Short mmCIF file of C-alpha atoms in Angstrom, two decimals:
data_model
loop_
_atom_site.label_atom_id
_atom_site.label_comp_id
_atom_site.label_asym_id
_atom_site.label_seq_id
_atom_site.Cartn_x
_atom_site.Cartn_y
_atom_site.Cartn_z
CA UNK A 184 0.04 -0.02 0.02
CA UNK A 185 2.80 2.52 0.80
CA UNK A 186 4.63 1.62 -2.52
CA UNK A 187 1.26 2.44 -4.39
CA UNK A 188 0.76 5.79 -2.52
CA UNK A 189 4.34 6.90 -3.21
CA UNK A 190 4.16 5.95 -6.85
CA UNK A 191 1.09 7.98 -7.29
CA UNK A 192 3.17 10.93 -6.19
CA UNK A 193 5.85 10.23 -8.57
CA UNK A 194 8.26 8.64 -5.96
CA UNK A 195 9.76 5.42 -7.14
CA UNK A 196 9.63 2.71 -4.51
CA UNK A 197 10.31 -1.06 -4.39
CA UNK A 198 8.63 -3.53 -1.90
CA UNK A 199 11.25 -6.05 -0.32
CA UNK A 200 9.99 -9.41 0.78
CA UNK A 201 12.53 -9.71 3.59
CA UNK A 202 14.86 -7.71 5.56
CA UNK A 203 17.86 -9.32 3.91
CA UNK A 204 16.49 -8.17 0.57
CA UNK A 205 16.12 -4.65 1.81
CA UNK A 206 19.63 -4.41 3.20
CA UNK A 207 20.97 -5.53 -0.17
CA UNK A 208 19.36 -2.54 -1.89
CA UNK A 209 20.24 0.09 0.64
CA UNK A 210 23.37 1.32 -1.22
CA UNK A 211 21.42 2.46 -4.14
CA UNK A 212 18.42 3.82 -2.09
CA UNK A 213 17.43 7.27 -0.89
CA UNK A 214 15.47 6.03 2.12
CA UNK A 215 13.87 2.97 3.49
CA UNK A 216 10.46 2.38 4.99
CA UNK A 217 10.24 -0.44 7.50
CA UNK A 218 7.40 -1.81 9.59
CA UNK A 219 7.86 -2.52 13.39
CA UNK A 220 6.70 -6.23 13.18
CA UNK A 221 9.17 -6.84 10.20
CA UNK A 222 11.96 -5.84 12.38
CA UNK A 223 10.91 -7.61 15.44
CA UNK A 224 10.39 -10.83 13.56
CA UNK A 225 13.73 -10.57 11.66
CA UNK A 226 17.34 -11.03 12.33
CA UNK A 227 18.51 -7.38 12.38
CA UNK A 228 22.36 -8.03 12.59
CA UNK A 229 22.94 -7.48 8.75
CA UNK A 230 20.97 -4.19 9.03
CA UNK A 231 22.89 -3.04 12.07
CA UNK A 232 26.11 -3.77 10.44
CA UNK A 233 25.23 -1.89 7.30
CA UNK A 234 24.26 1.16 9.52
CA UNK A 235 27.43 0.94 11.44
CA UNK A 236 29.51 0.82 8.24
CA UNK A 237 28.08 4.01 6.69
CA UNK A 238 30.85 6.51 5.64
CA UNK A 239 31.41 9.49 7.94
CA UNK A 240 29.15 11.91 5.62
CA UNK A 241 26.21 9.49 5.58
CA UNK A 242 23.32 9.23 7.93
CA UNK A 243 20.82 7.03 6.07
CA UNK A 244 17.12 8.04 6.80
CA UNK A 245 14.45 5.51 7.68
CA UNK A 246 10.85 5.58 8.16
CA UNK A 247 9.53 3.18 10.77
CA UNK A 248 5.69 2.27 10.64
CA UNK A 249 4.53 1.33 14.24
CA UNK A 250 1.40 -0.28 15.59
CA UNK A 251 -1.55 2.16 16.57
CA UNK A 252 -1.40 3.68 19.89
CA UNK A 253 1.99 2.01 20.64
CA UNK A 254 5.35 3.58 21.24
CA UNK A 255 8.12 2.42 19.02
CA UNK A 256 10.68 0.24 20.87
CA UNK A 257 13.68 2.30 21.91
CA UNK A 258 16.09 -0.39 20.84
CA UNK A 259 14.69 -0.14 17.31
CA UNK A 260 14.71 3.64 17.01
CA UNK A 261 18.11 3.62 18.61
CA UNK A 262 19.60 1.10 15.97
CA UNK A 263 18.16 3.01 13.08
CA UNK A 264 19.43 6.23 14.28
CA UNK A 265 18.01 8.73 11.68
CA UNK A 266 14.36 7.61 11.94
CA UNK A 267 10.94 9.19 11.47
CA UNK A 268 8.19 7.22 13.29
CA UNK A 269 4.61 7.07 11.68
CA UNK A 270 1.72 5.48 13.63
CA UNK A 271 -0.50 3.30 11.42
CA UNK A 272 -3.01 3.95 10.00
CA UNK A 273 -1.48 7.04 8.42
CA UNK A 274 -2.77 9.54 6.21
CA UNK A 275 -1.24 9.25 2.67
CA UNK A 276 -0.06 12.83 2.69
CA UNK A 277 1.93 12.14 5.82
CA UNK A 278 3.79 9.18 4.28
CA UNK A 279 4.53 11.24 1.14
CA UNK A 280 5.83 14.24 3.40
CA UNK A 281 8.07 11.92 5.32
CA UNK A 282 9.47 10.23 2.23
CA UNK A 283 10.24 13.55 0.36
CA UNK A 284 11.89 14.81 3.51
CA UNK A 285 14.05 11.71 3.81
CA UNK A 286 14.99 11.82 0.24
CA UNK A 287 15.87 15.44 0.39
CA UNK A 288 18.07 14.80 3.60
CA UNK A 289 19.87 12.09 1.46
CA UNK A 290 20.46 14.40 -1.40
CA UNK A 291 21.96 17.04 0.90
CA UNK A 292 24.34 14.34 2.54
CA UNK A 293 25.57 13.39 -1.14
CA UNK A 294 26.21 17.13 -1.74
CA UNK A 295 28.18 17.34 1.55
CA UNK A 296 30.02 14.30 0.51
CA UNK A 297 31.05 15.94 -2.84
CA UNK A 298 31.93 19.21 -1.12
CA UNK A 299 34.15 17.43 1.40
CA UNK A 300 35.87 15.27 -1.43
CA UNK A 301 36.59 18.51 -3.45
CA UNK A 302 38.01 20.21 -0.19
CA UNK A 303 40.11 17.25 0.29
CA UNK A 304 41.29 17.34 -3.39
CA UNK A 305 41.95 20.92 -3.17
CA UNK A 306 44.15 20.44 -0.04
CA UNK A 307 46.07 17.93 -1.82
CA UNK A 308 46.66 20.03 -4.73
CA UNK A 309 47.87 22.81 -2.64
CA UNK A 310 50.46 20.76 -0.68
CA UNK A 311 51.64 19.22 -3.97
CA UNK A 312 51.67 22.57 -5.68
CA UNK A 313 53.92 24.00 -2.70
CA UNK A 314 56.31 21.13 -3.20
CA UNK A 315 56.37 21.69 -7.01
CA UNK A 316 56.90 25.41 -6.58
CA UNK A 317 59.86 24.80 -4.34
CA UNK A 318 61.26 22.44 -6.83
CA UNK A 319 60.64 24.82 -9.91
CA UNK A 320 62.16 27.80 -7.95
CA UNK A 321 65.29 25.78 -7.09
CA UNK A 322 65.72 24.76 -10.65
CA UNK A 323 64.98 28.17 -12.08
CA UNK A 324 67.70 29.74 -9.88
CA UNK A 325 70.11 27.01 -11.07
CA UNK A 326 69.30 27.69 -14.60
CA UNK A 327 69.64 31.51 -14.33
CA UNK A 328 73.07 31.01 -12.60
CA UNK A 329 74.22 28.80 -15.64
CA UNK A 330 72.93 31.48 -18.06
CA UNK A 331 74.69 34.08 -16.39
CA UNK A 332 78.07 32.32 -16.23
CA UNK A 333 77.88 31.17 -19.78
CA UNK A 334 76.76 34.43 -21.07
CA UNK A 335 79.44 36.22 -19.25
CA UNK A 336 82.16 33.87 -20.61
CA UNK A 337 81.05 34.14 -24.28
CA UNK A 338 80.41 37.93 -24.21
CA UNK A 339 82.75 40.26 -25.91
CA UNK A 340 81.51 43.50 -24.33
CA UNK A 341 79.23 44.59 -21.30
CA UNK A 342 76.60 45.56 -23.81
CA UNK A 343 76.80 42.17 -25.66
CA UNK A 344 76.73 40.41 -22.47
CA UNK A 345 73.52 42.42 -21.28
CA UNK A 346 71.81 41.88 -24.52
CA UNK A 347 72.33 38.01 -24.76
CA UNK A 348 71.56 37.55 -21.11
CA UNK A 349 68.38 39.63 -21.05
CA UNK A 350 67.09 37.56 -24.08
CA UNK A 351 67.65 34.44 -22.47
CA UNK A 352 66.12 35.37 -19.15
CA UNK A 353 63.06 36.63 -21.15
CA UNK A 354 62.88 33.33 -23.07
CA UNK A 355 63.07 31.48 -19.76
CA UNK A 356 60.32 33.62 -18.49
CA UNK A 357 58.13 32.86 -21.39
CA UNK A 358 58.25 29.13 -20.82
CA UNK A 359 57.58 29.72 -17.01
CA UNK A 360 54.43 31.81 -18.08
CA UNK A 361 53.16 28.68 -19.96
CA UNK A 362 53.96 26.40 -17.02
CA UNK A 363 52.39 28.53 -14.39
CA UNK A 364 49.00 28.40 -16.48
CA UNK A 365 49.01 24.78 -15.47
CA UNK A 366 50.51 25.15 -11.82
CA UNK A 367 54.03 24.64 -12.95
CA UNK A 368 53.18 21.29 -14.48
CA UNK A 369 53.31 21.14 -18.28
CA UNK A 370 53.61 23.59 -21.20
CA UNK A 371 52.46 22.90 -24.68
CA UNK A 372 55.28 22.61 -27.20
CA UNK A 373 53.25 24.48 -29.83
CA UNK A 374 52.76 27.48 -27.54
CA UNK A 375 56.37 27.43 -26.70
CA UNK A 376 57.34 27.60 -30.42
CA UNK A 377 54.81 30.24 -31.18
CA UNK A 378 55.89 32.41 -28.28
CA UNK A 379 59.42 32.49 -29.46
CA UNK A 380 58.94 32.39 -33.28
CA UNK A 381 55.70 34.39 -33.60
CA UNK A 382 57.43 37.81 -34.09
CA UNK A 383 59.25 36.50 -37.13
CA UNK A 384 56.37 35.06 -38.95
CA UNK A 385 54.55 36.91 -41.81
CA UNK A 386 50.81 37.99 -42.18
CA UNK A 387 50.06 34.77 -44.02
CA UNK A 388 51.79 32.59 -41.58
CA UNK A 389 53.89 31.00 -44.09
CA UNK A 390 57.52 31.97 -43.01
CA UNK A 391 57.12 29.86 -39.93
CA UNK A 392 55.44 26.52 -40.28
CA UNK A 393 54.54 24.43 -37.18
CA UNK A 394 53.38 20.97 -37.85
CA UNK A 395 52.70 18.42 -35.06
CA UNK A 396 50.19 17.08 -32.60
CA UNK A 397 49.50 18.53 -29.13
CA UNK A 398 52.34 17.59 -26.90
CA UNK A 399 52.61 18.92 -23.37
CA UNK A 400 56.16 19.05 -21.85
CA UNK A 401 56.60 18.66 -18.10
CA UNK A 402 58.51 21.44 -16.49
CA UNK A 403 61.93 19.53 -16.33
CA UNK A 404 61.72 19.02 -20.10
CA UNK A 405 59.86 22.27 -20.98
CA UNK A 406 62.65 24.62 -19.47
CA UNK A 407 65.62 23.28 -21.37
CA UNK A 408 63.53 22.86 -24.65
CA UNK A 409 62.24 26.24 -24.36
CA UNK A 410 66.03 27.44 -24.09
CA UNK A 411 66.99 25.48 -27.00
CA UNK A 412 64.16 26.86 -29.15
CA UNK A 413 65.38 30.35 -28.19
CA UNK A 414 68.92 29.54 -29.13
CA UNK A 415 67.94 28.05 -32.38
CA UNK A 416 65.72 31.08 -33.16
CA UNK A 417 68.40 33.55 -32.18
CA UNK A 418 70.88 31.87 -34.33
CA UNK A 419 68.47 31.85 -37.21
CA UNK A 420 67.82 35.55 -36.78
CA UNK A 421 71.59 36.20 -36.83
CA UNK A 422 72.95 33.85 -39.21
CA UNK A 423 70.23 31.67 -40.69
CA UNK A 424 66.87 31.80 -42.40
CA UNK A 425 65.55 34.57 -40.34
CA UNK A 426 68.21 37.01 -41.12
CA UNK A 427 66.77 37.60 -44.66
CA UNK A 428 63.33 38.25 -45.90
CA UNK A 429 63.03 35.23 -47.86
CA UNK A 430 63.95 32.69 -45.07
CA UNK A 431 61.60 29.97 -43.99
CA UNK A 432 61.67 27.67 -40.99
CA UNK A 433 59.63 24.43 -40.78
CA UNK A 434 59.22 22.77 -37.37
CA UNK A 435 57.72 19.38 -37.31
CA UNK A 436 57.28 16.90 -34.40
CA UNK A 437 55.70 13.60 -33.54
CA UNK A 438 55.55 11.05 -30.74
CA UNK A 439 56.74 7.57 -31.20
CA UNK A 440 56.91 4.62 -28.80
CA UNK A 441 60.29 3.47 -28.10
CA UNK A 442 60.67 0.51 -25.87
CA UNK A 443 58.37 1.30 -22.79
CA UNK A 444 58.28 4.97 -23.03
CA UNK A 445 57.09 7.62 -25.65
CA UNK A 446 59.81 9.75 -27.30
CA UNK A 447 59.23 13.28 -28.77
CA UNK A 448 60.97 13.62 -32.30
CA UNK A 449 61.43 17.11 -33.28
CA UNK A 450 62.73 18.38 -36.70
CA UNK A 451 63.89 21.98 -37.41
CA UNK A 452 64.60 22.83 -40.94
CA UNK A 453 65.77 26.10 -42.28
CA UNK A 454 65.57 27.18 -45.99
CA UNK A 455 66.03 30.38 -47.99
CA UNK A 456 68.85 31.87 -45.78
CA UNK A 457 72.39 32.54 -46.41
CA UNK A 458 74.65 29.56 -47.33
CA UNK A 459 75.38 27.61 -44.10
CA UNK A 460 78.73 26.58 -43.10
CA UNK A 461 79.73 24.34 -40.09
CA UNK A 462 80.85 26.70 -37.38
CA UNK A 463 84.52 26.61 -36.52
CA UNK A 464 83.91 26.71 -32.87
CA UNK A 465 81.13 25.98 -30.44
CA UNK A 466 79.08 29.03 -29.32
CA UNK A 467 77.01 29.28 -26.06
CA UNK A 468 73.94 28.22 -27.98
CA UNK A 469 75.31 24.67 -29.27
CA UNK A 470 77.08 24.18 -25.97
CA UNK A 471 73.81 24.63 -24.22
CA UNK A 472 71.92 22.27 -26.53
CA UNK A 473 74.73 19.65 -26.14
CA UNK A 474 75.05 19.81 -22.50
CA UNK A 475 71.42 20.64 -21.27
CA UNK A 476 69.41 18.48 -23.70
CA UNK A 477 71.72 15.48 -23.46
CA UNK A 478 72.60 15.47 -19.92
CA UNK A 479 69.33 16.79 -18.30
CA UNK A 480 66.77 15.35 -20.84
CA UNK A 481 68.56 12.32 -22.21
CA UNK A 482 67.95 13.71 -25.62
CA UNK A 483 69.73 12.66 -28.75
CA UNK A 484 70.35 15.85 -30.85
CA UNK A 485 72.05 16.21 -34.27
CA UNK A 486 73.19 19.36 -36.35
CA UNK A 487 73.31 19.15 -40.06
CA UNK A 488 74.92 22.37 -41.51
CA UNK A 489 73.52 21.86 -45.06
CA UNK A 490 74.46 24.60 -47.56
CA UNK A 491 70.69 25.47 -47.95
CA UNK A 492 70.15 25.80 -44.31
CA UNK A 493 70.47 24.27 -40.78
CA UNK A 494 68.79 20.99 -40.06
CA UNK A 495 68.42 20.26 -36.31
CA UNK A 496 66.80 17.13 -34.87
CA UNK A 497 65.97 16.07 -31.32
CA UNK A 498 64.67 12.90 -29.92
CA UNK A 499 63.81 13.22 -26.03
CA UNK A 500 61.97 10.87 -23.87
CA UNK A 501 58.61 12.20 -22.69
CA UNK A 502 58.39 11.51 -18.88
CA UNK A 503 54.92 11.42 -17.36
CA UNK A 504 55.63 13.17 -14.12
CA UNK A 505 52.76 15.29 -13.35
CA UNK A 506 52.51 15.92 -9.70
CA UNK A 507 49.49 18.22 -9.18
CA UNK A 508 46.31 16.78 -10.57
CA UNK A 509 44.70 18.64 -13.36
CA UNK A 510 41.52 20.78 -12.49
#
């Protein structure tokens, strides 16, 4: 009869033939309606265990139907905990109101659960973010120190040192701007290339061609890769394809599976610039690429000084070391 009353008011309900069957359905229910005699005539241990095992956020609502002019046994109401008692015979509207109140209370409990879980995830992100920030600041200071020393050794004058060092710090800042957008975690390779090469492109976008899928680089790979892109761009602007109006650069990349890890394969090709010759000495840029990319990123790099333009290739493992979960 209760099932029929609730159905007429749009509340879905199922009648259980036994207390065991009811307990088996409680995990997906919003509330439960029990009769006093059903509880007294059944083994209540399974139900008591289920109530005791509820998570901290849950206080499952019960509606207990008692005999007329009788007080609900205290041991039953105590076991059920969150219980509303209705004396039979009851008015249909009373049952509907009690059921709706119980369902609403359960929905609020689920909302509280989601809120608590989100707060826990936020606290975890903050802890991890602080740890990652410490790591990133430490690495950045070491990188700036290395840039300072190398720029000073390769500079021929104070002005040359200032210009080279400032440009490299600005390039480093561009990469960090991309990293901070993702909580110092990852920077998109395409965005890094566009940030460095964008000022050299023409209105049609034909001078600089970027071709490759979306690849996000973790911080420890993004920083040296960003510095390498800056050095290649600077070299192209001074001596290569970007030093003349008709020069072109094409950068393509892909991800290949090698052994048990993905590998980034990047190809930098310059055309239309001055005739290229192999340099007689290693400058700071090539030294940076050789040392940082090989030692820090385990990358394989190659320079091919073809007469028609520089051809640079890099193969670098892509570590999956995201520390802070994505929002």
